[in-house]
Amino acid sequence: MWVLMPAAFAGKLLSVFRQPLSSLWRSLVPLFCWLRATWLLASKRIKQQLVRREPDETKEEEEDPPLSTTPTSVNYHFTRQCNYKCGFCFHTAKTSFVLPLEEAKRGLLLLKEAGMEKINFSGGEPFLHDRGEYLGKLVKFCKAELRLPSVSIVSNGSLIRERWFQNYGEYLDILAVSCDSFDEEVNVLIGRGQGKKNHVENLQKLRTWCRDYRIAFKINSVINRFNVEEDMTEQIKALNPVRWKVFQCLLIEGENCGEDALREAERFVIGDEEFERFLERHKEVSCLVPESNQKMKDSYLILDEYMRFLNCRKGRKDPSKSILDVGVEEAIKFSGFDEKMFLKRGGKYTWSKADLKLDW
């Protein structure tokens, strides 16, 4: 329409000036009326086009599908039962349920098909159920049948026997052993004491077995009120783990704080500045990987004993539906997983013992 208007206007104007002067003023009046009507009509049509376009743009924004989350690294807490009573534990023995072995395998296959590369088995204490046989069968399944690049375990180490390494060690990439102090009295205060057994001595024995059976050795430590002033530099260097994961004590409502909790971890909590001072004291330890509360809270994909993702965004563990019932893609939408923080904290690293090229 706008293309035709200049030509139409020129034609009208030319016809006006061809008339005698006496008729000029009479002709200008309808010309101006025509121009005004044309301008109003064009303005109305432009407004209608803009109104029609705005809902379409909004609709496009609303219909953009959310980015799907790939379960690259999954932490499967298949049991809540434990033989220790760590005061700050944030996955406590609220049930004794453990999935039947074949159901657990079915869930792990679903995760592999959805893109899982690393599985970490934890608890509770994963070696407690069926004396580690259940765990061993899952480890073997994930490595031998699913052919996952990385299979790891987090354990307090107290129930591991050399026979387990003999039967299943070849299928395990990383064993992470929890050790919060190299002072046995402090371990007892925290809740890692178990009669005459010495937690530190057992740690050294496990380090030797990991070397003998070609398993990458890792240490996890939770920094809390009772060990925040400790200097662990020499002991960690002597044990020489591939990674030393250092966590700031974290409160989770319903697990270690609040009305329904089985623990009261408030007395273990330390501030950010105290945690930073601990890290500064150990800055010479090259394998140290620090995780503050901010980095830790939403950067883990956690499956509970029913294979439900646990969402910690509100400071508690809200479960999704089980992946066994609705599939991984649907369940993971409710995981609260922060993939950016997962990458920022170094969640993806060289986690296969074949790629670590360790000097056994």
Short mmCIF file of C-alpha atoms in Angstrom, two decimals:
data_model
loop_
_atom_site.label_atom_id
_atom_site.label_comp_id
_atom_site.label_asym_id
_atom_site.label_seq_id
_atom_site.Cartn_x
_atom_site.Cartn_y
_atom_site.Cartn_z
CA MET A 1 0.00 0.00 0.00
CA TRP A 2 2.79 2.43 0.94
CA VAL A 3 4.43 1.75 -2.43
CA LEU A 4 1.23 2.83 -4.32
CA MET A 5 0.58 5.98 -2.27
CA PRO A 6 3.27 8.25 -3.85
CA ALA A 7 2.01 7.42 -7.37
CA ALA A 8 -1.61 7.98 -6.42
CA PHE A 9 -0.74 11.24 -4.67
CA ALA A 10 1.22 12.46 -7.70
CA GLY A 11 -1.70 11.70 -10.00
CA LYS A 12 -4.14 13.61 -7.84
CA LEU A 13 -1.79 16.58 -7.51
CA LEU A 14 -1.19 16.73 -11.29
CA SER A 15 -4.90 16.70 -12.03
CA VAL A 16 -5.40 19.59 -9.61
CA PHE A 17 -2.78 21.84 -11.19
CA ARG A 18 -4.13 21.17 -14.69
CA GLN A 19 -7.34 22.94 -13.67
CA PRO A 20 -7.92 26.73 -13.96
CA LEU A 21 -6.83 28.80 -10.95
CA SER A 22 -10.44 29.53 -10.06
CA SER A 23 -11.09 25.84 -9.54
CA LEU A 24 -7.81 25.20 -7.67
CA TRP A 25 -9.06 25.87 -4.16
CA ARG A 26 -12.18 23.81 -4.72
CA SER A 27 -10.01 20.85 -5.82
CA LEU A 28 -7.53 21.08 -2.92
CA VAL A 29 -10.20 20.39 -0.32
CA PRO A 30 -11.08 16.86 -1.55
CA LEU A 31 -7.34 16.17 -2.08
CA PHE A 32 -6.56 16.89 1.56
CA CYS A 33 -9.58 14.81 2.64
CA TRP A 34 -8.34 11.91 0.54
CA LEU A 35 -4.83 12.18 2.06
CA ARG A 36 -6.23 12.22 5.59
CA ALA A 37 -8.47 9.19 4.98
CA THR A 38 -5.61 7.27 3.40
CA TRP A 39 -3.28 8.04 6.35
CA LEU A 40 -5.89 6.95 8.94
CA LEU A 41 -6.58 3.71 7.10
CA ALA A 42 -2.86 2.87 6.88
CA SER A 43 -2.33 3.63 10.60
CA LYS A 44 -5.24 1.37 11.57
CA ARG A 45 -3.86 -1.55 9.54
CA ILE A 46 -0.37 -1.18 11.03
CA LYS A 47 -1.81 -1.27 14.57
CA GLN A 48 -3.80 -4.41 13.75
CA GLN A 49 -0.67 -6.14 12.44
CA LEU A 50 1.27 -5.25 15.61
CA VAL A 51 -1.52 -6.55 17.85
CA ARG A 52 -1.66 -9.82 15.94
CA ARG A 53 2.12 -10.23 16.05
CA GLU A 54 2.58 -9.76 19.84
CA PRO A 55 0.69 -12.91 20.97
CA ASP A 56 2.56 -14.98 18.38
CA GLU A 57 5.92 -13.87 19.77
CA THR A 58 4.77 -14.62 23.32
CA LYS A 59 3.53 -18.01 22.23
CA GLU A 60 6.88 -18.82 20.67
CA GLU A 61 8.67 -17.94 23.92
CA GLU A 62 6.29 -20.07 25.99
CA GLU A 63 6.59 -23.05 23.71
CA ASP A 64 10.37 -23.17 23.70
CA PRO A 65 11.16 -26.61 25.16
CA PRO A 66 13.36 -26.62 28.32
CA LEU A 67 16.89 -27.87 27.89
CA SER A 68 17.05 -31.53 28.89
CA THR A 69 19.48 -32.62 31.59
CA THR A 70 21.86 -35.48 30.87
CA PRO A 71 22.63 -37.64 33.92
CA THR A 72 26.37 -37.69 33.19
CA SER A 73 27.36 -38.46 36.78
CA VAL A 74 24.89 -40.05 39.22
CA ASN A 75 25.18 -40.77 42.95
CA TYR A 76 23.06 -43.78 43.88
CA HIS A 77 22.43 -44.07 47.63
CA PHE A 78 20.92 -47.54 47.44
CA THR A 79 20.82 -47.97 51.23
CA ARG A 80 20.39 -45.65 54.19
CA GLN A 81 21.65 -48.13 56.76
CA CYS A 82 25.07 -47.50 58.32
CA ASN A 83 27.27 -48.89 61.09
CA TYR A 84 28.62 -45.43 61.99
CA LYS A 85 26.76 -42.53 63.61
CA CYS A 86 28.40 -39.42 62.17
CA GLY A 87 26.70 -36.43 63.77
CA PHE A 88 26.53 -34.39 60.56
CA CYS A 89 25.33 -37.18 58.23
CA PHE A 90 22.92 -35.80 55.63
CA HIS A 91 21.58 -39.14 54.35
CA THR A 92 20.39 -40.91 57.46
CA ALA A 93 18.79 -44.30 58.17
CA LYS A 94 15.16 -43.24 57.73
CA THR A 95 14.30 -46.54 55.99
CA SER A 96 15.87 -49.99 55.64
CA PHE A 97 14.60 -50.47 52.07
CA VAL A 98 16.92 -51.78 49.33
CA LEU A 99 15.69 -52.48 45.80
CA PRO A 100 15.77 -56.07 44.53
CA LEU A 101 18.98 -56.56 42.56
CA GLU A 102 17.29 -56.95 39.16
CA GLU A 103 15.22 -53.80 39.67
CA ALA A 104 18.36 -51.85 40.56
CA LYS A 105 20.01 -53.16 37.40
CA ARG A 106 17.00 -52.11 35.34
CA GLY A 107 17.27 -48.58 36.72
CA LEU A 108 21.00 -48.43 36.00
CA LEU A 109 20.35 -49.53 32.41
CA LEU A 110 17.80 -46.70 32.04
CA LEU A 111 20.40 -44.23 33.30
CA LYS A 112 23.02 -45.55 30.87
CA GLU A 113 20.57 -45.18 27.99
CA ALA A 114 19.93 -41.59 29.10
CA GLY A 115 23.65 -40.72 28.92
CA MET A 116 25.18 -41.72 32.27
CA GLU A 117 28.97 -42.03 32.16
CA LYS A 118 29.79 -42.32 35.85
CA ILE A 119 27.97 -44.07 38.68
CA ASN A 120 28.90 -43.58 42.31
CA PHE A 121 27.50 -46.02 44.89
CA SER A 122 26.98 -44.64 48.37
CA GLY A 123 24.77 -44.93 51.42
CA GLY A 124 24.49 -45.19 54.35
CA GLU A 125 27.35 -47.63 54.22
CA PRO A 126 27.23 -49.51 50.89
CA PHE A 127 29.28 -52.49 52.15
CA LEU A 128 26.78 -53.19 54.94
CA HIS A 129 24.01 -54.80 52.85
CA ASP A 130 24.64 -58.49 52.15
CA ARG A 131 28.27 -58.03 53.29
CA GLY A 132 29.13 -56.13 50.13
CA GLU A 133 27.92 -58.80 47.69
CA TYR A 134 24.94 -56.74 46.50
CA LEU A 135 27.29 -53.81 45.90
CA GLY A 136 29.85 -55.99 44.15
CA LYS A 137 27.25 -57.35 41.73
CA LEU A 138 26.11 -53.82 40.84
CA VAL A 139 29.70 -52.69 40.32
CA LYS A 140 30.40 -55.64 38.03
CA PHE A 141 27.17 -55.07 36.10
CA CYS A 142 27.96 -51.39 35.49
CA LYS A 143 31.49 -52.04 34.27
CA ALA A 144 31.23 -55.42 32.51
CA GLU A 145 27.74 -55.16 30.99
CA LEU A 146 26.91 -51.45 30.81
CA ARG A 147 30.58 -50.64 30.10
CA LEU A 148 30.45 -47.34 31.98
CA PRO A 149 33.66 -45.30 31.82
CA SER A 150 33.67 -44.86 35.60
CA VAL A 151 32.33 -46.84 38.55
CA SER A 152 33.09 -45.56 42.04
CA ILE A 153 32.15 -46.13 45.68
CA VAL A 154 32.07 -43.90 48.76
CA SER A 155 32.49 -45.87 51.99
CA ASN A 156 33.63 -45.40 55.56
CA GLY A 157 35.91 -48.38 54.86
CA SER A 158 35.25 -50.26 58.08
CA LEU A 159 33.55 -53.29 56.49
CA ILE A 160 35.70 -53.79 53.38
CA ARG A 161 37.61 -57.07 53.21
CA GLU A 162 40.39 -58.07 50.84
CA ARG A 163 38.23 -60.84 49.43
CA TRP A 164 35.90 -58.17 48.00
CA PHE A 165 38.83 -56.67 46.06
CA GLN A 166 39.74 -60.13 44.81
CA ASN A 167 36.21 -60.72 43.49
CA TYR A 168 35.24 -57.26 42.24
CA GLY A 169 38.30 -54.99 42.26
CA GLU A 170 38.86 -55.19 38.50
CA TYR A 171 35.44 -53.59 37.88
CA LEU A 172 35.96 -50.61 40.22
CA ASP A 173 37.63 -47.39 39.10
CA ILE A 174 37.66 -45.31 42.30
CA LEU A 175 37.24 -46.07 45.99
CA ALA A 176 36.60 -42.96 48.12
CA VAL A 177 37.04 -43.49 51.84
CA SER A 178 35.61 -41.01 54.34
CA CYS A 179 38.17 -39.69 56.79
CA ASP A 180 37.49 -36.50 58.71
CA SER A 181 40.46 -36.56 61.06
CA PHE A 182 43.79 -38.24 61.67
CA ASP A 183 43.20 -37.92 65.41
CA GLU A 184 41.28 -40.99 66.56
CA GLU A 185 39.73 -39.08 69.49
CA VAL A 186 38.25 -36.58 67.04
CA ASN A 187 36.85 -39.43 64.93
CA VAL A 188 35.12 -40.77 68.03
CA LEU A 189 33.64 -37.33 68.75
CA ILE A 190 32.34 -37.07 65.18
CA GLY A 191 30.80 -40.55 65.31
CA ARG A 192 33.30 -42.59 63.30
CA GLY A 193 34.55 -44.56 66.30
CA GLN A 194 33.80 -48.30 66.38
CA GLY A 195 35.14 -49.94 69.47
CA LYS A 196 38.71 -51.18 69.21
CA LYS A 197 38.96 -50.57 65.46
CA ASN A 198 41.18 -47.65 64.53
CA HIS A 199 39.72 -45.66 61.64
CA VAL A 200 43.09 -44.19 60.61
CA GLU A 201 44.91 -47.53 60.63
CA ASN A 202 42.14 -49.04 58.53
CA LEU A 203 42.48 -46.18 56.04
CA GLN A 204 46.15 -47.01 55.52
CA LYS A 205 45.30 -50.68 54.95
CA LEU A 206 42.71 -49.75 52.32
CA ARG A 207 45.24 -47.52 50.58
CA THR A 208 47.53 -50.54 50.21
CA TRP A 209 44.76 -52.75 48.85
CA CYS A 210 43.79 -50.11 46.29
CA ARG A 211 47.37 -50.06 45.05
CA ASP A 212 47.58 -53.87 44.94
CA TYR A 213 44.28 -54.27 43.06
CA ARG A 214 44.74 -51.25 40.79
CA ILE A 215 41.95 -49.02 42.08
CA ALA A 216 42.25 -45.24 42.27
CA PHE A 217 42.21 -44.16 45.92
CA LYS A 218 40.33 -41.06 47.04
CA ILE A 219 39.65 -39.44 50.42
CA ASN A 220 36.54 -37.49 51.44
CA SER A 221 36.61 -35.19 54.46
CA VAL A 222 33.77 -33.17 56.00
CA ILE A 223 35.17 -30.07 57.70
CA ASN A 224 33.23 -29.29 60.86
CA ARG A 225 33.54 -27.77 64.32
CA PHE A 226 35.72 -30.63 65.62
CA ASN A 227 38.37 -30.77 62.86
CA VAL A 228 38.42 -27.26 61.39
CA GLU A 229 41.67 -26.37 63.20
CA GLU A 230 43.47 -29.61 62.24
CA ASP A 231 46.42 -29.67 59.84
CA MET A 232 46.20 -32.82 57.69
CA THR A 233 48.84 -31.86 55.15
CA GLU A 234 51.48 -34.46 55.97
CA GLN A 235 49.07 -37.37 56.32
CA ILE A 236 47.28 -36.61 53.05
CA LYS A 237 50.57 -36.26 51.19
CA ALA A 238 51.76 -39.59 52.59
CA LEU A 239 48.58 -41.39 51.49
CA ASN A 240 48.75 -39.66 48.09
CA PRO A 241 45.11 -40.01 46.95
CA VAL A 242 44.12 -39.09 43.39
CA ARG A 243 41.66 -36.60 44.92
CA TRP A 244 41.05 -35.23 48.38
CA LYS A 245 37.46 -33.98 48.46
CA VAL A 246 37.01 -31.43 51.24
CA PHE A 247 33.38 -30.59 52.06
CA GLN A 248 32.01 -27.85 54.27
CA CYS A 249 29.51 -29.33 56.75
CA LEU A 250 26.04 -28.92 55.23
CA LEU A 251 22.62 -28.81 56.90
CA ILE A 252 19.72 -30.60 55.18
CA GLU A 253 16.27 -30.23 56.75
CA GLY A 254 14.73 -33.56 57.67
CA GLU A 255 18.10 -35.35 57.58
CA ASN A 256 20.48 -33.65 60.01
CA CYS A 257 18.38 -30.72 61.26
CA GLY A 258 14.73 -29.91 61.86
CA GLU A 259 11.87 -31.73 63.58
CA ASP A 260 11.96 -35.00 61.62
CA ALA A 261 15.75 -35.33 61.50
CA LEU A 262 17.67 -38.26 62.99
CA ARG A 263 20.71 -36.03 63.57
CA GLU A 264 21.30 -32.60 65.10
CA ALA A 265 24.17 -31.26 63.04
CA GLU A 266 23.90 -27.61 64.06
CA ARG A 267 26.76 -28.02 66.53
CA PHE A 268 29.04 -29.25 63.73
CA VAL A 269 28.47 -26.29 61.40
CA ILE A 270 31.30 -23.86 60.57
CA GLY A 271 31.22 -20.50 58.82
CA ASP A 272 32.53 -19.70 55.35
CA GLU A 273 35.55 -17.86 56.73
CA GLU A 274 36.54 -20.81 58.91
CA PHE A 275 36.25 -23.12 55.92
CA GLU A 276 38.41 -20.78 53.84
CA ARG A 277 41.08 -20.75 56.57
CA PHE A 278 41.16 -24.55 56.52
CA LEU A 279 41.66 -24.49 52.75
CA GLU A 280 44.41 -21.91 53.05
CA ARG A 281 46.21 -24.09 55.59
CA HIS A 282 46.21 -26.95 53.07
CA LYS A 283 46.93 -25.02 49.88
CA GLU A 284 50.12 -27.03 49.29
CA VAL A 285 48.11 -30.25 48.87
CA SER A 286 47.81 -30.50 45.10
CA CYS A 287 45.02 -33.11 45.09
CA LEU A 288 42.68 -30.99 47.26
CA VAL A 289 39.24 -30.35 45.74
CA PRO A 290 37.21 -27.98 47.95
CA GLU A 291 33.42 -27.85 48.07
CA SER A 292 31.67 -25.13 50.01
CA ASN A 293 27.96 -25.33 50.85
CA GLN A 294 27.18 -23.20 47.79
CA LYS A 295 29.03 -25.51 45.42
CA MET A 296 27.75 -28.71 46.97
CA LYS A 297 24.02 -28.18 47.53
CA ASP A 298 22.54 -28.45 44.01
CA SER A 299 25.45 -29.77 41.96
CA TYR A 300 24.91 -33.49 42.57
CA LEU A 301 22.41 -35.81 40.91
CA ILE A 302 21.31 -37.94 43.87
CA LEU A 303 19.18 -41.07 43.60
CA ASP A 304 17.71 -42.46 46.79
CA GLU A 305 16.95 -46.10 47.65
CA TYR A 306 13.78 -46.01 45.51
CA MET A 307 15.67 -44.53 42.55
CA ARG A 308 14.07 -41.13 42.99
CA PHE A 309 16.05 -37.96 42.29
CA LEU A 310 16.39 -35.80 45.40
CA ASN A 311 15.93 -32.05 44.98
CA CYS A 312 17.84 -30.03 47.61
CA ARG A 313 17.05 -26.52 46.34
CA LYS A 314 14.81 -25.68 49.32
CA GLY A 315 17.30 -26.93 51.89
CA ARG A 316 15.69 -30.36 52.18
CA LYS A 317 15.48 -33.49 50.02
CA ASP A 318 12.28 -33.47 47.97
CA PRO A 319 11.97 -36.68 45.94
CA SER A 320 10.86 -36.98 42.32
CA LYS A 321 8.94 -39.99 41.08
CA SER A 322 11.08 -43.09 40.59
CA ILE A 323 12.86 -43.51 37.28
CA LEU A 324 11.54 -47.09 37.37
CA ASP A 325 7.98 -45.71 37.09
CA VAL A 326 8.27 -42.61 34.87
CA GLY A 327 11.68 -42.94 33.20
CA VAL A 328 14.81 -40.83 33.56
CA GLU A 329 13.79 -37.92 31.32
CA GLU A 330 10.62 -37.22 33.30
CA ALA A 331 12.05 -37.80 36.79
CA ILE A 332 15.17 -35.68 36.25
CA LYS A 333 13.04 -32.58 35.60
CA PHE A 334 12.38 -32.47 39.34
CA SER A 335 15.98 -33.09 40.44
CA GLY A 336 16.88 -29.41 40.98
CA PHE A 337 20.25 -30.22 39.42
CA ASP A 338 22.53 -27.23 38.70
CA GLU A 339 24.62 -28.45 35.78
CA LYS A 340 26.64 -25.21 35.57
CA MET A 341 27.70 -25.55 39.20
CA PHE A 342 28.47 -29.24 38.62
CA LEU A 343 30.98 -28.24 35.93
CA LYS A 344 32.25 -25.24 37.91
CA ARG A 345 33.11 -27.35 40.95
CA GLY A 346 35.07 -29.79 38.76
CA GLY A 347 32.39 -32.48 38.75
CA LYS A 348 33.63 -33.83 35.44
CA TYR A 349 37.24 -34.96 35.62
CA THR A 350 39.43 -37.89 34.59
CA TRP A 351 37.42 -40.54 36.39
CA SER A 352 38.34 -43.78 34.63
CA LYS A 353 41.36 -45.67 36.02
CA ALA A 354 42.29 -46.57 32.45
CA ASP A 355 42.76 -42.86 31.70
CA LEU A 356 44.36 -41.92 35.01
CA LYS A 357 47.52 -43.87 34.08
CA LEU A 358 48.51 -44.28 37.70
CA ASP A 359 51.88 -45.70 38.68
CA TRP A 360 50.59 -48.78 40.45
#
